[in-house]
Coordinates of C-alpha atoms in Angstrom, one line a residue:
X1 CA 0.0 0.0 0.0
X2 CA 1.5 3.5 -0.9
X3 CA 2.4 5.8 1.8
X4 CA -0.5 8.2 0.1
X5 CA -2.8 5.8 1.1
X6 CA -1.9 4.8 4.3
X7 CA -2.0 8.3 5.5
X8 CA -5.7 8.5 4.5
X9 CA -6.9 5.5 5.7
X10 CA -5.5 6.5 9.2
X11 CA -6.4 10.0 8.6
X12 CA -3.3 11.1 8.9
X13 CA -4.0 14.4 6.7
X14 CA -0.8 16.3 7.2
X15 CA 1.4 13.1 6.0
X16 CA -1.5 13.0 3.3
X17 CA -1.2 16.5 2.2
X18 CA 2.3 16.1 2.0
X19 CA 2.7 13.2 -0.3
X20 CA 0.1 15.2 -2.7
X21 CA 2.9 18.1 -2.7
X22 CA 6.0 16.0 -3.0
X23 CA 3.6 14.8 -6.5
X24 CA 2.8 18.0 -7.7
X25 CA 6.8 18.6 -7.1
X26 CA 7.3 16.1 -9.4
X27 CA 5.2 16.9 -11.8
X28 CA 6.3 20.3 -12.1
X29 CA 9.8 19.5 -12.4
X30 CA 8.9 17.8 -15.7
X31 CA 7.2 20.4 -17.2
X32 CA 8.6 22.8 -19.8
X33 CA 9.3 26.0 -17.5
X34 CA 6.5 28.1 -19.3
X35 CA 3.8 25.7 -18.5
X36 CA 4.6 26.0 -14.5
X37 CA 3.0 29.9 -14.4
X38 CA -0.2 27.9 -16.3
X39 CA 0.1 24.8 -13.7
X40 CA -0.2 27.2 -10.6
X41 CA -2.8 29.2 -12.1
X42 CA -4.9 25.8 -12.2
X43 CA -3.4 24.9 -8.8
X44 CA -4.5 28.2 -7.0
X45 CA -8.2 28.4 -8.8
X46 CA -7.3 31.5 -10.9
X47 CA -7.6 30.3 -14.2
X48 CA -11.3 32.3 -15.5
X49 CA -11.8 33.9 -11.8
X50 CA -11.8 37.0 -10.5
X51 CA -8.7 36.9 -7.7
X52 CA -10.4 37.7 -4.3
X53 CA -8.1 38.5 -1.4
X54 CA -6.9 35.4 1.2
X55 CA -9.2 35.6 4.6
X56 CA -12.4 35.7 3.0
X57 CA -15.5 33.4 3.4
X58 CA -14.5 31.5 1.0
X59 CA -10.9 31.0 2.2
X60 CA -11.1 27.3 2.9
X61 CA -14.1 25.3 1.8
X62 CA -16.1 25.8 -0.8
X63 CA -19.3 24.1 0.3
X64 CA -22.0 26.1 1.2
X65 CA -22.6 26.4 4.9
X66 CA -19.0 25.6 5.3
X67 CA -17.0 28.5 4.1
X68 CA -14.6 29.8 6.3
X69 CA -13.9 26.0 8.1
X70 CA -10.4 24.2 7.6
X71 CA -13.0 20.6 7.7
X72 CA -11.1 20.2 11.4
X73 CA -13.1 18.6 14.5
X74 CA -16.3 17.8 14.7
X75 CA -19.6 20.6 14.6
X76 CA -20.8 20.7 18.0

């Protein structure tokens, strides 16, 4: 089973996240430099959007009812 895997099924979501970036590092290293500036548009959201400043309500989720939440802990 791949690390990637492990760390979601033990919900371990910072080792998780991290295997995602070490992929996207990879990725991007074989990429033709003038088709990184393209990949982190598509990374960040940008690509046909308006940029909106960090902070706002729709800084972390973009579910309805959740905006704002990192998805951390349980409602109460």
């Amino acid at each position: 089973m791949s690390t990637l895997a492990v760390a979601i099924q033990t919900k371990q979501w910072e080792l998780a996240s991290l295997c995602l970036l070490m992929g996207i590092v990879e990725a991007a290293a074989a990429l033709p430099p003038d088709a990184v500036e393209g990949l982190l548009e598509v990374l960040a959201g940008l690509e046909g959007e308006d940029t909106r400043p960090r902070g706002g309500p729709r800084s972390f989720d973009r579910l309805p009812g959740r905006a704002g939440r990192t998805g951390r802990g349980r409602r109460r």
